[in-house]
Amino acid sequence: MSFFTSAGEVKAVNDVSFHVGKGEVLGIVGESGSGKSAAVLSVMGLKGSAGKITGGSILFDGQDMNSLNMRDIRGRRISMIFQDPMTSLNPVLSVKYQLEESLRRHHWKGDIHARALEMLERVGIVPASERIMQYPHEFSGGQRQRIMIAMAMICEPELLIADEPTTALDVTVQAQILDLMKALQKDSGMSVILITHDLGVIAGMADRILVMYGGQVMEQGTRREIFYSTAHPYTQGLLRSVPNPDSPKERLIPIEGQPPDLLNPPEGCPYVKRCPEAMRICLHRKPENISLSDTHSYSCWLGQKGVK
Amino acid sequence: MRKYIFRRVLASLLTLFVVITLTFFMMRAIPGGPFTDEKAIPSFVLEKMMSRYGLNDPLYVQYGRYLLNVMRLDLGPSYRYEGMTVNELIAGSFPISAVVGSIALVLALIVGIPAGIISALKRGKLPDRFAMILATLGVTVPNFVVAAALVYIFAWRLGWVTVGFWEGISTAILPAVTLAGYPAAFISRLVRSSMLEVLQQDYIRTAYSKGLSGRAVVYVHALKNAVIPVITYIAPLTAGILTGSFVVEQVYGVPGLGTFFVTSITNRDYTTIMGVTIFYSALLVSFNLIADVCLAFIDPRIKLK
Amino acid sequence: MYDAELFLPLSREEKTDAEMMRPSRTYWQDVRERLMRDKLAVLGLLVIVLIVALAVFGPVLSPYEYDAQDFMMSNEPPSGAHWFGTDMFGRDIFVRVLYGARISLAVGFLASFISLFIGVIYGGISGFTGGKTDNIMMGIVDVIYSVPMMIYVILLMVVVGPGLKSIFITLGISYWAPMARIVRAEVMRLKNEEFILAARVLGASPGRILLRHLIPNAMGPILVTLTFSIPGAIFTEAFLSFVGLGVSAPMASWGVLSSDAVGSLAIYPWQLFFPAGAISITILAFNFLGDGLRDALDPRLRK
């Protein structure tokens, strides 16, 4: 998949393949610009006018998404919450309208208003019957994200995609929103794709983790595998740059340098210029995928070093 | 909401007060009296006229009197048209301008808004290019040129219409089209850019993520946000139509307030100039007020400010 | 198959070679490049340059004088001798249009620079001082905004009397409000930036901060507003001339030329066509340039 900008073609995501099981929480982690949002927006068919899928397919519930009517899927079976709650709600429409709109669109059976009130209460906006009449500017950032969650879940979707849902919020509010999402996910048994650059958020929620860099998957595995048998130098770097509350005196090690420019994608491994283990081969050839277990795999030439 | 409207009304009255004061003192600043003319008026006649119009009183007395009269909606007598008041003069000519102006206003809105929306949705494609070329011409070609061109084509070459005298609605159409040109072009450009801006907003992505159709997203989510700047523009729009009328009415020979205003300038009919200026300003301020109130109904964020 | 060479660690230099960086450029280089890629904007710029050149040198090169009357040659249609024809006094319309360009452009530029000057100072002070002063100053601007400006320009022209100088002054002191608003908004946005705080800490005086730091950084929006206010002034002058409040004969701006030609439109349409075309083309050119400039300066388009 590529994005077209005024500066040329940006390769956002390359050969990324991943799957989410029923009731599973998949975390996608990576720095900003690593292609994680592009990957899920393509799932939703919401890449905007600049984005163009130049290959690949997406299967949902065993069916090719290109063959499905995406408009009936969006908001009904797959829904999405976005990074910035301050701008993601329409400022001139009431919360009531924006909540009930999805129900009407997807022909909700039952009392639409009652369902909207129920969802609003469920996400902790009370008194729901009063606040539902209000407009987005009358709510705080955390409350708006709660409304976004209510909106996303109002039609009981099978898959929720959360794109950096807590990044724009205060730390204390972040925890509340994550708790809310976790509780709702447990209750409903839906699948979740959680996109974030924050390993802390991922550690608390995800069953499986996908680590992305420069539009490519560097490593994927279960939460245990990623945190305890880290294989890729990039994942190791990420983990070293997160503070550990158990040993607060330990120095944090930043990853030096900048992410690659996707206008001129590197020939070899995208991480090469920042990788402490970089080798000559990494400059010119893309590493192959190496499986460590059924669930754990990574892409790095280190694994082939010394293998004849 | 009530408090907001009250504040807007107060601000409008303040603006009007400033306008009246400014107009009064500007007219008094003109070198020579209002009766200075090419032809010398005998001094005893001048004296009589000065005292009849109260021009010998101290300036602040005159100002106070004028202010009081305007508050009673009395714009005073005309200096040139014997025995006529400015009120009567406006009442006689404004209805004609109002007919032409209203047609122009409606025309500008029903052409400009859809053109802007279509342009934004078909950005870069043929309809957009075409509409924007027209709109650019609309804002760049002065309206007296448009007026002259239309007169030349429709009156002199084709002979479809007569120009130079007023025969009701049928003679209003060409002037109205001329007057509508600039505002229609401006509105379509405004709607286009505001629509493009709105379509990039996060809440539009949210709306799509709910599975709404493109039409629902555009007409419910985008349009309501995109018309806000258009409503703010309503007042300057009317102002444009008003001032445009000075020239357009002259070219077409429409006996409206615009023609009358220009004549009173050439005649140095000071009370009439003052009166018409204040009348126009009041009209504009009212339109501004109406626009502000409309805006408060459309944009819930306004009540907070 | 296996080549141990390939698995040697990279040296620091080799990594830097692999550095994939975009060449860094200054903001204004970026703006210029984007502007030059905009065909309409370049066209607008070229047309403006051409018109200015014609206005400056044209009348000198023409064999006719702008006020030379020749009643034997009145109301001639365009020909080899008189490219644009002649008017009722037998004056060459081509040279009169060129001469009119001087006046119209002078009005456009001078009036815009006067309003730029007032607007920048007013908006700068208002934005920089903030608080109550800002409230009052912007309140005044709000009032000015809700006044039908054209009527006041007419009123002012009645007060100061017709003539070229009156037009400069009247337009200059009437149309500064948009500039003031834009400068204020920019100053408000910039004044809490770190480089301004740094200048303050270093003890720079408020006047110096305003003139040396804030206004140069607000240059983009100021430039765009200026590009749009020049055709606005030309337009207004043409309008005033048309209503009979413009420059006086035998001087002639494009507005005066158009106004004179309307009366005989049915018989000699070319007399209107040429000055009207000149106004339209000039305003169009400035609009193209302004649109291009605005797009080129928009940092959101910088990717």
PDB file of C-alpha atoms in Angstrom, chain B residues 27-184:
ATOM      1  CA  MET B  27     -19.780  66.108   6.640  1.00  0.00           C
ATOM      2  CA  ARG B  28     -19.096  69.132   8.845  1.00  0.00           C
ATOM      3  CA  ALA B  29     -15.398  68.897   8.027  1.00  0.00           C
ATOM      4  CA  ILE B  30     -16.023  69.673   4.375  1.00  0.00           C
ATOM      5  CA  PRO B  31     -14.475  73.029   3.593  1.00  0.00           C
ATOM      6  CA  GLY B  32     -17.139  75.641   2.988  1.00  0.00           C
ATOM      7  CA  GLY B  33     -20.748  75.300   4.024  1.00  0.00           C
ATOM      8  CA  PRO B  34     -23.302  73.015   2.476  1.00  0.00           C
ATOM      9  CA  PHE B  35     -24.504  75.875   0.312  1.00  0.00           C
ATOM     10  CA  THR B  36     -21.153  76.789  -1.147  1.00  0.00           C
ATOM     11  CA  ASP B  37     -21.778  76.441  -4.820  1.00  0.00           C
ATOM     12  CA  GLU B  38     -20.528  77.492  -8.176  1.00  0.00           C
ATOM     13  CA  LYS B  39     -23.240  80.116  -8.281  1.00  0.00           C
ATOM     14  CA  ALA B  40     -22.941  82.720  -5.543  1.00  0.00           C
ATOM     15  CA  ILE B  41     -25.984  82.789  -3.350  1.00  0.00           C
ATOM     16  CA  PRO B  42     -26.945  86.251  -2.050  1.00  0.00           C
ATOM     17  CA  SER B  43     -25.819  86.523   1.563  1.00  0.00           C
ATOM     18  CA  PHE B  44     -29.299  87.257   2.926  1.00  0.00           C
ATOM     19  CA  VAL B  45     -30.655  84.097   1.288  1.00  0.00           C
ATOM     20  CA  LEU B  46     -27.749  82.112   2.656  1.00  0.00           C
ATOM     21  CA  GLU B  47     -28.340  83.551   6.111  1.00  0.00           C
ATOM     22  CA  LYS B  48     -31.974  82.594   5.965  1.00  0.00           C
ATOM     23  CA  MET B  49     -31.210  79.062   4.834  1.00  0.00           C
ATOM     24  CA  MET B  50     -28.524  78.646   7.487  1.00  0.00           C
ATOM     25  CA  SER B  51     -30.912  79.622  10.231  1.00  0.00           C
ATOM     26  CA  ARG B  52     -33.741  77.563   8.800  1.00  0.00           C
ATOM     27  CA  TYR B  53     -31.634  74.389   8.918  1.00  0.00           C
ATOM     28  CA  GLY B  54     -30.213  75.348  12.323  1.00  0.00           C
ATOM     29  CA  LEU B  55     -26.679  75.633  10.971  1.00  0.00           C
ATOM     30  CA  ASN B  56     -25.838  78.685  13.066  1.00  0.00           C
ATOM     31  CA  ASP B  57     -26.101  76.817  16.351  1.00  0.00           C
ATOM     32  CA  PRO B  58     -22.946  75.559  18.057  1.00  0.00           C
ATOM     33  CA  LEU B  59     -21.717  72.273  16.616  1.00  0.00           C
ATOM     34  CA  TYR B  60     -22.560  70.180  19.683  1.00  0.00           C
ATOM     35  CA  VAL B  61     -26.148  71.448  19.634  1.00  0.00           C
ATOM     36  CA  GLN B  62     -26.444  70.485  15.986  1.00  0.00           C
ATOM     37  CA  TYR B  63     -24.915  67.099  16.715  1.00  0.00           C
ATOM     38  CA  GLY B  64     -27.248  66.452  19.630  1.00  0.00           C
ATOM     39  CA  ARG B  65     -30.229  67.462  17.592  1.00  0.00           C
ATOM     40  CA  TYR B  66     -29.209  65.253  14.679  1.00  0.00           C
ATOM     41  CA  LEU B  67     -28.608  62.286  16.969  1.00  0.00           C
ATOM     42  CA  LEU B  68     -32.019  62.728  18.585  1.00  0.00           C
ATOM     43  CA  ASN B  69     -33.694  62.983  15.203  1.00  0.00           C
ATOM     44  CA  VAL B  70     -31.993  59.883  13.904  1.00  0.00           C
ATOM     45  CA  MET B  71     -33.105  58.001  17.014  1.00  0.00           C
ATOM     46  CA  ARG B  72     -36.634  59.034  16.124  1.00  0.00           C
ATOM     47  CA  LEU B  73     -35.885  57.662  12.633  1.00  0.00           C
ATOM     48  CA  ASP B  74     -35.990  61.161  11.177  1.00  0.00           C
ATOM     49  CA  LEU B  75     -33.120  61.826   8.782  1.00  0.00           C
ATOM     50  CA  GLY B  76     -34.047  65.474   8.276  1.00  0.00           C
ATOM     51  CA  PRO B  77     -34.866  67.584   5.240  1.00  0.00           C
ATOM     52  CA  SER B  78     -33.013  67.456   1.968  1.00  0.00           C
ATOM     53  CA  TYR B  79     -30.914  70.539   1.162  1.00  0.00           C
ATOM     54  CA  ARG B  80     -31.494  70.208  -2.535  1.00  0.00           C
ATOM     55  CA  TYR B  81     -34.939  68.795  -3.062  1.00  0.00           C
ATOM     56  CA  GLU B  82     -37.126  71.585  -1.733  1.00  0.00           C
ATOM     57  CA  GLY B  83     -39.775  70.421   0.672  1.00  0.00           C
ATOM     58  CA  MET B  84     -38.696  66.763   0.628  1.00  0.00           C
ATOM     59  CA  THR B  85     -37.339  64.909   3.626  1.00  0.00           C
ATOM     60  CA  VAL B  86     -34.558  62.379   3.292  1.00  0.00           C
ATOM     61  CA  ASN B  87     -36.974  59.776   4.647  1.00  0.00           C
ATOM     62  CA  GLU B  88     -39.362  60.422   1.775  1.00  0.00           C
ATOM     63  CA  LEU B  89     -36.554  60.264  -0.744  1.00  0.00           C
ATOM     64  CA  ILE B  90     -35.348  56.925   0.593  1.00  0.00           C
ATOM     65  CA  ALA B  91     -38.875  55.561   0.795  1.00  0.00           C
ATOM     66  CA  GLY B  92     -39.374  56.479  -2.844  1.00  0.00           C
ATOM     67  CA  SER B  93     -36.269  54.843  -4.270  1.00  0.00           C
ATOM     68  CA  PHE B  94     -35.219  52.095  -1.899  1.00  0.00           C
ATOM     69  CA  PRO B  95     -38.022  49.609  -2.756  1.00  0.00           C
ATOM     70  CA  ILE B  96     -36.705  49.447  -6.322  1.00  0.00           C
ATOM     71  CA  SER B  97     -33.170  48.769  -5.114  1.00  0.00           C
ATOM     72  CA  ALA B  98     -34.512  46.241  -2.652  1.00  0.00           C
ATOM     73  CA  VAL B  99     -36.206  44.247  -5.424  1.00  0.00           C
ATOM     74  CA  VAL B 100     -33.050  44.195  -7.538  1.00  0.00           C
ATOM     75  CA  GLY B 101     -30.848  43.504  -4.499  1.00  0.00           C
ATOM     76  CA  SER B 102     -32.985  40.638  -3.177  1.00  0.00           C
ATOM     77  CA  ILE B 103     -33.026  38.905  -6.524  1.00  0.00           C
ATOM     78  CA  ALA B 104     -29.251  39.322  -6.688  1.00  0.00           C
ATOM     79  CA  LEU B 105     -28.783  37.985  -3.154  1.00  0.00           C
ATOM     80  CA  VAL B 106     -30.930  34.914  -3.760  1.00  0.00           C
ATOM     81  CA  LEU B 107     -29.212  34.328  -7.087  1.00  0.00           C
ATOM     82  CA  ALA B 108     -25.775  34.601  -5.525  1.00  0.00           C
ATOM     83  CA  LEU B 109     -26.660  32.060  -2.831  1.00  0.00           C
ATOM     84  CA  ILE B 110     -28.388  29.488  -5.035  1.00  0.00           C
ATOM     85  CA  VAL B 111     -25.598  29.608  -7.577  1.00  0.00           C
ATOM     86  CA  GLY B 112     -22.624  30.092  -5.274  1.00  0.00           C
ATOM     87  CA  ILE B 113     -23.257  27.433  -2.624  1.00  0.00           C
ATOM     88  CA  PRO B 114     -23.926  24.437  -4.911  1.00  0.00           C
ATOM     89  CA  ALA B 115     -21.090  25.486  -7.214  1.00  0.00           C
ATOM     90  CA  GLY B 116     -18.709  25.575  -4.256  1.00  0.00           C
ATOM     91  CA  ILE B 117     -19.814  22.174  -2.971  1.00  0.00           C
ATOM     92  CA  ILE B 118     -19.516  20.526  -6.378  1.00  0.00           C
ATOM     93  CA  SER B 119     -16.123  22.121  -6.912  1.00  0.00           C
ATOM     94  CA  ALA B 120     -14.841  20.834  -3.595  1.00  0.00           C
ATOM     95  CA  LEU B 121     -16.140  17.317  -4.180  1.00  0.00           C
ATOM     96  CA  LYS B 122     -14.758  17.179  -7.723  1.00  0.00           C
ATOM     97  CA  ARG B 123     -11.531  18.858  -6.775  1.00  0.00           C
ATOM     98  CA  GLY B 124      -9.121  19.149  -9.699  1.00  0.00           C
ATOM     99  CA  LYS B 125     -11.605  17.643 -12.131  1.00  0.00           C
ATOM    100  CA  LEU B 126     -13.339  19.372 -15.006  1.00  0.00           C
ATOM    101  CA  PRO B 127     -16.395  20.783 -13.156  1.00  0.00           C
ATOM    102  CA  ASP B 128     -14.079  22.230 -10.505  1.00  0.00           C
ATOM    103  CA  ARG B 129     -11.752  23.817 -13.059  1.00  0.00           C
ATOM    104  CA  PHE B 130     -14.674  25.265 -14.961  1.00  0.00           C
ATOM    105  CA  ALA B 131     -16.431  26.645 -11.881  1.00  0.00           C
ATOM    106  CA  MET B 132     -13.230  28.122 -10.505  1.00  0.00           C
ATOM    107  CA  ILE B 133     -12.327  29.836 -13.779  1.00  0.00           C
ATOM    108  CA  LEU B 134     -15.781  31.394 -13.810  1.00  0.00           C
ATOM    109  CA  ALA B 135     -15.468  32.330 -10.156  1.00  0.00           C
ATOM    110  CA  THR B 136     -12.065  33.911 -10.676  1.00  0.00           C
ATOM    111  CA  LEU B 137     -13.456  35.950 -13.544  1.00  0.00           C
ATOM    112  CA  GLY B 138     -16.396  36.850 -11.330  1.00  0.00           C
ATOM    113  CA  VAL B 139     -14.209  38.337  -8.629  1.00  0.00           C
ATOM    114  CA  THR B 140     -11.793  40.038 -11.017  1.00  0.00           C
ATOM    115  CA  VAL B 141     -13.961  41.711 -13.637  1.00  0.00           C
ATOM    116  CA  PRO B 142     -15.365  44.955 -12.200  1.00  0.00           C
ATOM    117  CA  ASN B 143     -19.153  45.015 -12.164  1.00  0.00           C
ATOM    118  CA  PHE B 144     -19.409  48.138 -14.291  1.00  0.00           C
ATOM    119  CA  VAL B 145     -17.610  46.232 -17.007  1.00  0.00           C
ATOM    120  CA  VAL B 146     -20.000  43.315 -16.620  1.00  0.00           C
ATOM    121  CA  ALA B 147     -22.914  45.727 -16.673  1.00  0.00           C
ATOM    122  CA  ALA B 148     -21.660  47.460 -19.783  1.00  0.00           C
ATOM    123  CA  ALA B 149     -20.978  44.178 -21.530  1.00  0.00           C
ATOM    124  CA  LEU B 150     -24.444  42.821 -20.724  1.00  0.00           C
ATOM    125  CA  VAL B 151     -26.093  46.037 -21.848  1.00  0.00           C
ATOM    126  CA  TYR B 152     -24.131  45.939 -25.065  1.00  0.00           C
ATOM    127  CA  ILE B 153     -25.017  42.327 -25.784  1.00  0.00           C
ATOM    128  CA  PHE B 154     -28.623  42.099 -24.621  1.00  0.00           C
ATOM    129  CA  ALA B 155     -29.876  45.609 -25.236  1.00  0.00           C
ATOM    130  CA  TRP B 156     -27.893  46.894 -28.217  1.00  0.00           C
ATOM    131  CA  ARG B 157     -26.982  43.768 -30.131  1.00  0.00           C
ATOM    132  CA  LEU B 158     -29.836  41.373 -29.419  1.00  0.00           C
ATOM    133  CA  GLY B 159     -32.443  43.934 -28.478  1.00  0.00           C
ATOM    134  CA  TRP B 160     -34.013  41.596 -25.922  1.00  0.00           C
ATOM    135  CA  VAL B 161     -34.313  44.151 -23.166  1.00  0.00           C
ATOM    136  CA  THR B 162     -34.699  47.854 -22.926  1.00  0.00           C
ATOM    137  CA  VAL B 163     -32.336  49.826 -20.786  1.00  0.00           C
ATOM    138  CA  GLY B 164     -32.687  53.265 -19.317  1.00  0.00           C
ATOM    139  CA  PHE B 165     -36.092  53.170 -17.740  1.00  0.00           C
ATOM    140  CA  TRP B 166     -37.795  51.135 -15.091  1.00  0.00           C
ATOM    141  CA  GLU B 167     -40.566  48.719 -16.007  1.00  0.00           C
ATOM    142  CA  GLY B 168     -40.715  46.536 -12.917  1.00  0.00           C
ATOM    143  CA  ILE B 169     -39.375  43.030 -12.537  1.00  0.00           C
ATOM    144  CA  SER B 170     -38.481  42.482 -16.194  1.00  0.00           C
ATOM    145  CA  THR B 171     -36.016  45.366 -16.104  1.00  0.00           C
ATOM    146  CA  ALA B 172     -34.692  44.130 -12.757  1.00  0.00           C
ATOM    147  CA  ILE B 173     -33.302  40.884 -14.076  1.00  0.00           C
ATOM    148  CA  LEU B 174     -30.224  42.090 -15.919  1.00  0.00           C
ATOM    149  CA  PRO B 175     -29.107  44.422 -13.108  1.00  0.00           C
ATOM    150  CA  ALA B 176     -29.722  41.638 -10.593  1.00  0.00           C
ATOM    151  CA  VAL B 177     -27.594  39.205 -12.589  1.00  0.00           C
ATOM    152  CA  THR B 178     -24.832  41.798 -12.783  1.00  0.00           C
ATOM    153  CA  LEU B 179     -24.996  42.460  -9.063  1.00  0.00           C
ATOM    154  CA  ALA B 180     -25.034  38.756  -8.244  1.00  0.00           C
ATOM    155  CA  GLY B 181     -21.871  38.041 -10.230  1.00  0.00           C
ATOM    156  CA  TYR B 182     -19.289  39.060  -7.694  1.00  0.00           C
ATOM    157  CA  PRO B 183     -20.986  37.643  -4.572  1.00  0.00           C
ATOM    158  CA  ALA B 184     -21.813  34.383  -6.340  1.00  0.00           C
TER     159      ALA B 184
END
